[in-house]
Coordinates of N, CA, C and O in Angstrom, one line a residue:
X1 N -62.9 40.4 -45.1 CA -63.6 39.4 -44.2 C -64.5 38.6 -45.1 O -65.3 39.1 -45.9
X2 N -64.5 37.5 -45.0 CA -65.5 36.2 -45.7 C -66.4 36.1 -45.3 O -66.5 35.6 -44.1
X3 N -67.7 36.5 -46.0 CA -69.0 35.8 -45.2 C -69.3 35.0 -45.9 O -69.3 35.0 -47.1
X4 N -69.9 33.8 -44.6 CA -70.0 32.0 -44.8 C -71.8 32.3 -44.6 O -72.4 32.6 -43.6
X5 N -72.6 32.0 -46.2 CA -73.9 31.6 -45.9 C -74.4 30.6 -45.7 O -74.5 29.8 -46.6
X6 N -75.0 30.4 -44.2 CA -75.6 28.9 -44.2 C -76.7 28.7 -45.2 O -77.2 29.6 -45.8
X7 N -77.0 27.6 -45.2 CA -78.0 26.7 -46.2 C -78.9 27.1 -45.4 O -78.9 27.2 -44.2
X8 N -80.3 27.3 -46.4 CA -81.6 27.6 -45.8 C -82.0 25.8 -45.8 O -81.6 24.7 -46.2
X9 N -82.9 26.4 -45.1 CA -84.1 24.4 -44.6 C -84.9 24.8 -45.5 O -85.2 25.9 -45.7
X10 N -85.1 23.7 -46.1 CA -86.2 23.8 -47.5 C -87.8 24.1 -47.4 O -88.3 23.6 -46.4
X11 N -88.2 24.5 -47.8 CA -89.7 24.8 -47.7 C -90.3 23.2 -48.2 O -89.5 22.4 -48.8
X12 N -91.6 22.9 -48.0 CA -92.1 21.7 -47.8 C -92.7 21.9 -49.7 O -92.7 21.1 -50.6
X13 N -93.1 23.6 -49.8 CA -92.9 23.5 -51.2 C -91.4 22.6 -52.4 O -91.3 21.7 -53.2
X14 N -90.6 23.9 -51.9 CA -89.4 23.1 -52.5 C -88.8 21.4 -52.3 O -87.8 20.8 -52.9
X15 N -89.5 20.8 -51.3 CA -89.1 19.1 -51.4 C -90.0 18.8 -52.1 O -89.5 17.8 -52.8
X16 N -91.6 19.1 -52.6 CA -92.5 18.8 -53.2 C -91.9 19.2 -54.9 O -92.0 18.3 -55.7
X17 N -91.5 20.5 -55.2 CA -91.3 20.2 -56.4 C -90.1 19.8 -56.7 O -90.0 20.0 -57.9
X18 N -89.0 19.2 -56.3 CA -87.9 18.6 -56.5 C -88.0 17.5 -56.8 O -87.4 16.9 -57.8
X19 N -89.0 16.9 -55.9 CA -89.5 15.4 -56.1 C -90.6 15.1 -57.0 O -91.0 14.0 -57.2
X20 N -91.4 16.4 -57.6 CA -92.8 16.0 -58.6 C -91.5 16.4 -60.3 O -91.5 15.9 -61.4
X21 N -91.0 16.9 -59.9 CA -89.8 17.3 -61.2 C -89.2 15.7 -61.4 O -89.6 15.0 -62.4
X22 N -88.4 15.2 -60.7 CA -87.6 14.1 -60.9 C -88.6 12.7 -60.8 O -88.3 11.5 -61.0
X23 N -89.7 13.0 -60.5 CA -90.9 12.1 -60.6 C -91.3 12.1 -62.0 O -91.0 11.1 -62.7
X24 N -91.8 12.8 -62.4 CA -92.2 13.4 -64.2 C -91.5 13.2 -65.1 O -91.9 12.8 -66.1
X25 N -89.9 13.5 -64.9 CA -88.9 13.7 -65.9 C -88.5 12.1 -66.0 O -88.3 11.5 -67.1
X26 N -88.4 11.2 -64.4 CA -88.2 10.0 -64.7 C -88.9 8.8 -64.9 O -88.7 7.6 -64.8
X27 N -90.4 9.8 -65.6 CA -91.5 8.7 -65.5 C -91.6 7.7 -64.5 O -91.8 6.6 -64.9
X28 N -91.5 8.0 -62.9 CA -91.4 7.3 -62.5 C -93.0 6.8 -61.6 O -93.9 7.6 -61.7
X29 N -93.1 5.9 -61.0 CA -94.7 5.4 -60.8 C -95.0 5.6 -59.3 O -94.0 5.3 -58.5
X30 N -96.1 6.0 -58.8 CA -96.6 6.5 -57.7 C -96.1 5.9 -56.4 O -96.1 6.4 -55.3
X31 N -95.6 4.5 -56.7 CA -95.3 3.7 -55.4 C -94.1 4.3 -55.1 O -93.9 4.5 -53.9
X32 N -93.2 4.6 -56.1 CA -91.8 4.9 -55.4 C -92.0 6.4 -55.1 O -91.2 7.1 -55.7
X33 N -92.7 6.8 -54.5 CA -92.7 8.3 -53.7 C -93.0 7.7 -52.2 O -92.6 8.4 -51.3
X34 N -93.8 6.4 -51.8 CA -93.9 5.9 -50.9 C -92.8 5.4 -50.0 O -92.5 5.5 -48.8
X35 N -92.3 4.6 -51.5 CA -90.9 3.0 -51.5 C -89.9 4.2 -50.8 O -89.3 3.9 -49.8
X36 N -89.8 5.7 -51.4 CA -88.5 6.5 -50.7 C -88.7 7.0 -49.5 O -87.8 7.0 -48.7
X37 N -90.2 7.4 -49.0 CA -90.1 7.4 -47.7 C -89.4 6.4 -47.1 O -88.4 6.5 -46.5
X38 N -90.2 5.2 -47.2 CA -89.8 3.8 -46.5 C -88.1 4.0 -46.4 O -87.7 3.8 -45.2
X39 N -87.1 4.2 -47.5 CA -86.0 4.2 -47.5 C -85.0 5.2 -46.7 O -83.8 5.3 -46.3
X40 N -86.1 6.1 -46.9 CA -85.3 7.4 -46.2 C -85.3 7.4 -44.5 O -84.4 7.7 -43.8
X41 N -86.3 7.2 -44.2 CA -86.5 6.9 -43.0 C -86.1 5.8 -42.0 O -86.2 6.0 -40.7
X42 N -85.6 4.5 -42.7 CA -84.7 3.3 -42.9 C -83.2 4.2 -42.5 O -82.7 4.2 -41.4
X43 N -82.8 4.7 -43.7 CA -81.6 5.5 -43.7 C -80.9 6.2 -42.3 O -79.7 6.2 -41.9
X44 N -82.5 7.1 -41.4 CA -82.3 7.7 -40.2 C -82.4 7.0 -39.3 O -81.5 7.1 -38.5
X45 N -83.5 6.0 -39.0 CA -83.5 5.3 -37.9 C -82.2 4.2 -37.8 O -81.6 4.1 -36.8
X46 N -82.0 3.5 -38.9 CA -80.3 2.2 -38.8 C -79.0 2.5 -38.7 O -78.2 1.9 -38.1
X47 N -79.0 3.9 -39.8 CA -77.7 4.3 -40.0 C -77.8 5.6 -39.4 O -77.4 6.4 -40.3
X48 N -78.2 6.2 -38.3 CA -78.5 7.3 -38.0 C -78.2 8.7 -38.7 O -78.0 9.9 -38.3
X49 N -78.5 8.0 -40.3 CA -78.3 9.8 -41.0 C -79.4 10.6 -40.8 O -80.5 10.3 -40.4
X50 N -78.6 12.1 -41.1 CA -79.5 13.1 -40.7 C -80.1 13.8 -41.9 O -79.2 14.1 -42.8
X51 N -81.3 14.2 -42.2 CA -81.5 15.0 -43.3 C -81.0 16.6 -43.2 O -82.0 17.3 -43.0
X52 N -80.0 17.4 -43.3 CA -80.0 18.6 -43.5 C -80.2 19.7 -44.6 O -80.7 19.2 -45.6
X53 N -80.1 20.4 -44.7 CA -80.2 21.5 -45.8 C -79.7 21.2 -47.0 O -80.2 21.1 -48.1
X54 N -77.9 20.8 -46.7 CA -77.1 20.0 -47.6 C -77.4 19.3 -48.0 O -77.5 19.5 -49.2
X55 N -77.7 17.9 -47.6 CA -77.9 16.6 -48.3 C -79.6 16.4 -48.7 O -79.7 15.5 -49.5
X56 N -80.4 16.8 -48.4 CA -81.9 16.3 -48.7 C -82.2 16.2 -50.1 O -83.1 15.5 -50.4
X57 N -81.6 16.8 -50.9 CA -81.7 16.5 -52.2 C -80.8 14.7 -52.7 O -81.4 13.7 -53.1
X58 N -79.7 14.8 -52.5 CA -79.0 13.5 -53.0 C -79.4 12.4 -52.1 O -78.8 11.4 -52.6
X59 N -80.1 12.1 -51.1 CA -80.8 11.6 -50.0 C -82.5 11.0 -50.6 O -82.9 9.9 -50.6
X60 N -83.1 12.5 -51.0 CA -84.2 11.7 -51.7 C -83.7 11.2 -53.1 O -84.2 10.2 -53.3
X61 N -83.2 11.5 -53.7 CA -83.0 10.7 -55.1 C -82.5 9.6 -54.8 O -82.7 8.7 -55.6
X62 N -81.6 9.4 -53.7 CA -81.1 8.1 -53.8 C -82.4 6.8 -54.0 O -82.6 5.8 -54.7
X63 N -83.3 7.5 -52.8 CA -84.5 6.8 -52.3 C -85.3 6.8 -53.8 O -85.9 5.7 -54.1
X64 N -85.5 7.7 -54.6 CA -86.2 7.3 -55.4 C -85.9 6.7 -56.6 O -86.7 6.2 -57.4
X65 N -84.3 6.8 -56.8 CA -83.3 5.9 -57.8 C -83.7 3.9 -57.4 O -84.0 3.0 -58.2
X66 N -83.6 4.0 -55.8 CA -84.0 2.6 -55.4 C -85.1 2.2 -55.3 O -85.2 1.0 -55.1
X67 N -86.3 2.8 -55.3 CA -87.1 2.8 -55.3 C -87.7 2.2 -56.6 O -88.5 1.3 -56.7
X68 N -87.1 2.9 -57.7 CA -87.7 3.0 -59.0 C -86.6 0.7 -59.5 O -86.9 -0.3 -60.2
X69 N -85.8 1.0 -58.8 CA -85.0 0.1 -59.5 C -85.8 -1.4 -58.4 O -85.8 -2.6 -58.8
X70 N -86.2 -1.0 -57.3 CA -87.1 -2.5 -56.9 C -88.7 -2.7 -57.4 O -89.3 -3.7 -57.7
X71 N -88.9 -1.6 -57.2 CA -90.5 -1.5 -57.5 C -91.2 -1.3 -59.0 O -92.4 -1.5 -59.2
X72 N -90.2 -1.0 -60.0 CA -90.7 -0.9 -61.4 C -90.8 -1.8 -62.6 O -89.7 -1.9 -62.9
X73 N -91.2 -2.3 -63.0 CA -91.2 -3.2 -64.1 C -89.7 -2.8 -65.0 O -88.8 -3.6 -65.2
X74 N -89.7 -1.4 -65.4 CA -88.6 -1.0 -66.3 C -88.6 0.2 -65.6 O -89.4 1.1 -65.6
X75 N -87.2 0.0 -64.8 CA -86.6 0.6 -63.6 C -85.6 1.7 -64.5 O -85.1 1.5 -65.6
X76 N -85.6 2.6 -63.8 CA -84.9 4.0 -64.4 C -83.1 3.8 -64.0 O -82.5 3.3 -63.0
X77 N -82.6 4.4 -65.3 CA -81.1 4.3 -64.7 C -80.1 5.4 -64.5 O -80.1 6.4 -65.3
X78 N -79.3 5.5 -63.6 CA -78.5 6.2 -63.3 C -78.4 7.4 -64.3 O -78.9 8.5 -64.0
X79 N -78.0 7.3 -65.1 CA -78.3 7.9 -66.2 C -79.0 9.2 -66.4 O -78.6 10.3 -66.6
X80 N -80.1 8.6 -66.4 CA -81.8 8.8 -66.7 C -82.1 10.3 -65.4 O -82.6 11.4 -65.7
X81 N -81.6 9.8 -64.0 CA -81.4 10.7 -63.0 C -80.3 11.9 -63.0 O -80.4 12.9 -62.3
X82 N -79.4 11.7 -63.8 CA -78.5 12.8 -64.3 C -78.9 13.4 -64.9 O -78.7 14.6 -64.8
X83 N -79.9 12.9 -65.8 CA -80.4 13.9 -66.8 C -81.2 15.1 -66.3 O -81.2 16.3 -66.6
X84 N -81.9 14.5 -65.4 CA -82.8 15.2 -65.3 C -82.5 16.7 -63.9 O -83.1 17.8 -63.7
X85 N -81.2 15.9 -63.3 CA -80.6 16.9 -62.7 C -79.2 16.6 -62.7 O -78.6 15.7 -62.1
X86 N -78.6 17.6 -63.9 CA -77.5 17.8 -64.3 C -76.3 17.9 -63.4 O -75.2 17.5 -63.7
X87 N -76.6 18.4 -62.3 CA -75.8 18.7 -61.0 C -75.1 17.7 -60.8 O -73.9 17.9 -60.5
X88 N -75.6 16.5 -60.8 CA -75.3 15.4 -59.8 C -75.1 14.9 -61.2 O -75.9 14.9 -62.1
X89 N -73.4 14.0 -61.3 CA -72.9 13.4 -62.3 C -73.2 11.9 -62.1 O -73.4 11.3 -61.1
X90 N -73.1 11.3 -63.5 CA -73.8 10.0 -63.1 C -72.5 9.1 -62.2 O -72.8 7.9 -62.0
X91 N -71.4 9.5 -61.8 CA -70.3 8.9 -61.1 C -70.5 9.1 -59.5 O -70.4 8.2 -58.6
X92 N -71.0 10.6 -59.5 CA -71.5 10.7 -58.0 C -72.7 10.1 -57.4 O -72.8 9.7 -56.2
X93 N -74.0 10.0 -59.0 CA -75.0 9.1 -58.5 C -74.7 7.8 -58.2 O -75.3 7.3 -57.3
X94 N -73.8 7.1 -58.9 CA -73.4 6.0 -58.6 C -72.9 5.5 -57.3 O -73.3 4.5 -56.7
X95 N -72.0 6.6 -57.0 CA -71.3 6.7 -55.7 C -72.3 6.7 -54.4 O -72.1 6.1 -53.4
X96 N -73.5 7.5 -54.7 CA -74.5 7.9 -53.7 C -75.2 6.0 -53.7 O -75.4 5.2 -52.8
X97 N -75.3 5.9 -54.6 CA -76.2 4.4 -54.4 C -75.7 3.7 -53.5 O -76.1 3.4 -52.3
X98 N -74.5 3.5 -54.4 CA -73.8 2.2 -53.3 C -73.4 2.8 -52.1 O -73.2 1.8 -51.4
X99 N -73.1 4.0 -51.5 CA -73.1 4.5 -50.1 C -74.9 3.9 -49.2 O -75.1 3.1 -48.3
X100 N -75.7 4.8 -50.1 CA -77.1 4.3 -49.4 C -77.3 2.6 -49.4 O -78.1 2.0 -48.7
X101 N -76.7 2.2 -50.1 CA -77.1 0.4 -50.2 C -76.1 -0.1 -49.0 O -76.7 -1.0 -48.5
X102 N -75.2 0.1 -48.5 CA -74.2 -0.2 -47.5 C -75.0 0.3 -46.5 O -75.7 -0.5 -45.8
X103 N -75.2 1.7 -46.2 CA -75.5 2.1 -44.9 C -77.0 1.9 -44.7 O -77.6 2.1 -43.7
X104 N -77.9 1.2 -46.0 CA -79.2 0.1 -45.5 C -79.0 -1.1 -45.1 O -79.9 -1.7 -44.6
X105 N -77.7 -1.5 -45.4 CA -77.1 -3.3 -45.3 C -77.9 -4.3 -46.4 O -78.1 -5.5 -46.1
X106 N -78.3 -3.6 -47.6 CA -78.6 -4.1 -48.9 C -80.2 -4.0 -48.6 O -80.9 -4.0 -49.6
X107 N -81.0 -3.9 -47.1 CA -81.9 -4.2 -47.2 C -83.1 -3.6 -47.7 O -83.6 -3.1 -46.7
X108 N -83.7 -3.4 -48.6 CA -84.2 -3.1 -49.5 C -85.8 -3.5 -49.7 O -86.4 -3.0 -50.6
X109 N -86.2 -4.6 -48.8 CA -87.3 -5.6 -49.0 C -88.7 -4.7 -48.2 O -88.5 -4.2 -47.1
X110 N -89.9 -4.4 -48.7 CA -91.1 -3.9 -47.8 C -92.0 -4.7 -47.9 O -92.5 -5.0 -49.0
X111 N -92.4 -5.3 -46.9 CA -93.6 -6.1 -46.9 C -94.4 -5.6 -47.1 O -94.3 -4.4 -46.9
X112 N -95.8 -6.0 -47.6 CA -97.3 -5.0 -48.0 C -97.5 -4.4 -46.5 O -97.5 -3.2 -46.5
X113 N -97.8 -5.0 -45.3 CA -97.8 -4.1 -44.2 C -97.6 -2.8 -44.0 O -98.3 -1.8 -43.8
X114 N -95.9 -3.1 -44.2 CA -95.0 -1.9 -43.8 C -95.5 -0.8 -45.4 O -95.5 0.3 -44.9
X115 N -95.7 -0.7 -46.4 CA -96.0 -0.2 -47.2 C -97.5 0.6 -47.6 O -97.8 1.6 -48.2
X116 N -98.2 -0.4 -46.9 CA -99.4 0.2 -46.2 C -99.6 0.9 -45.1 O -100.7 1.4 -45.0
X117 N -98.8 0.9 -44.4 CA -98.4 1.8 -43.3 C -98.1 3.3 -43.5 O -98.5 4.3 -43.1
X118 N -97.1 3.0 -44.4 CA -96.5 4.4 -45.0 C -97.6 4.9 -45.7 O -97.8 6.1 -45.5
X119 N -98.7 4.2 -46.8 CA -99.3 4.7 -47.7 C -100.3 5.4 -47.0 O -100.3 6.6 -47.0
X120 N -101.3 4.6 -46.2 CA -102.1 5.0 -45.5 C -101.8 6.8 -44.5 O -102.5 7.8 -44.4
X121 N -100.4 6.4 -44.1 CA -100.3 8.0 -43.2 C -99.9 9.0 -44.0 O -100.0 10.1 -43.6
X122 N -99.3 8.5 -45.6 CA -99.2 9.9 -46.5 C -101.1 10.3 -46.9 O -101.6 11.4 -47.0
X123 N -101.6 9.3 -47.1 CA -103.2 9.6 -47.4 C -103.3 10.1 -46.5 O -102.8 11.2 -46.7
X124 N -103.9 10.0 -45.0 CA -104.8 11.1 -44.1 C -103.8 12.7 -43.6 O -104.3 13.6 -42.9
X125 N -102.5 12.4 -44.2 CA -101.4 13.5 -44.1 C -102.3 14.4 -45.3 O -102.9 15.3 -45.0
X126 N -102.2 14.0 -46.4 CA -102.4 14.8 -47.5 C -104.0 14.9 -47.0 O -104.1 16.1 -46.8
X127 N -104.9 14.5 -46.8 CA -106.4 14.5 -46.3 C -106.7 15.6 -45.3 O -107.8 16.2 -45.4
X128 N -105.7 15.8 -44.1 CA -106.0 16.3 -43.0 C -105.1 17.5 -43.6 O -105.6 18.4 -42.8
X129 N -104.4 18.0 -44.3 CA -103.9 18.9 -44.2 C -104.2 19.8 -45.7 O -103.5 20.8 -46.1
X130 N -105.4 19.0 -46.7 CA -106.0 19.4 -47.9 C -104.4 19.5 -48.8 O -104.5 20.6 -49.5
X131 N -103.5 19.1 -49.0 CA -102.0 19.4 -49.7 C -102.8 18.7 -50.8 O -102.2 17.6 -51.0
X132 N -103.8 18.7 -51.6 CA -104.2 18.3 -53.0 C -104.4 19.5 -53.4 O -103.8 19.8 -54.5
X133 N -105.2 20.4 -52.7 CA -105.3 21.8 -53.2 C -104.6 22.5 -52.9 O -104.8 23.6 -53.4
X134 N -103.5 22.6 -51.9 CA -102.7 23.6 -51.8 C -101.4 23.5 -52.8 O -100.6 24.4 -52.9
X135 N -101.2 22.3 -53.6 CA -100.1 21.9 -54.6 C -101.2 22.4 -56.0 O -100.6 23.0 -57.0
X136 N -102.0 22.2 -56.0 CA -102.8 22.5 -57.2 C -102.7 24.2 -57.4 O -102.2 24.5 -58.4
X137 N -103.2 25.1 -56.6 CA -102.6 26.4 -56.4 C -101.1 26.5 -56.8 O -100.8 26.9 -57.9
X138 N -100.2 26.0 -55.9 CA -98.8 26.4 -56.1 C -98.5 26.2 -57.9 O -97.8 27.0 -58.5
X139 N -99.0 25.0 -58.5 CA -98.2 24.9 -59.5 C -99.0 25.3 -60.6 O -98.6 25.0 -61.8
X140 N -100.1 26.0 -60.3 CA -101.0 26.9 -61.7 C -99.9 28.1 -61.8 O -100.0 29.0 -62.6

């Protein structure tokens, strides 16, 4: 008899260091942790994707691959994201881009508004729920 293990739901730790790892490794700059919400969220509301257990990893990189590539002066490359997680070949990252760039309809553009929007509710998120010192603990 075969036993099939489902995928655990990630802990809010494990999306945090997934994304402070591929943050660090890709030198990448504080806005595009915002720019990926904006994108990921884009992603669920237009193209009605779903975040599951499975995909939340290749889902935020995508966001932060695009992210890094509108909002950076000297934008990180495909490449650069392989490296840093070997798993995902740079053919598949490729493949993931231009999937997420289709099912955004290229749109890609955040007005300061909408960006302040996002910024401001990750600030009183992290404010109201002290995640400065609870990440500061976890990663001593």
């Amino acid at each position: 008899e075969r036993v099939v293990r489902e995928p655990e739901v990630p802990t809010v730790e494990q999306i945090y260091s997934f994304m402070r790892h591929l943050y660090q490794e890709a030198m990448l700059e504080s806005e595009c942790c915002v720019v990926c919400l904006v994108y990921v969220e884009r992603l669920m509301e237009r193209a009605g994707v779903e975040l599951f257990a499975t995909n939340w990893r290749p889902i935020i990189m995508a966001g932060m691959l695009l992210a890094s590539k509108v909002w950076q002066d000297l934008s990180s490359w495909n490449i650069e994201f392989a490296r840093v997680y070997p798993q995902f070949s740079v053919q598949s990252i490729n493949r993931l881009e231009r999937n997420v760039l289709k099912l955004l309809q290229w749109d890609l553009f955040i007005s300061g508004a909408v960006y302040a929007k996002y910024y401001f509710a990750l600030r009183s998120l992290n404010e109201s729920n002290n995640f400065r010192r609870r990440y500061n603990y976890i990663i001593r």
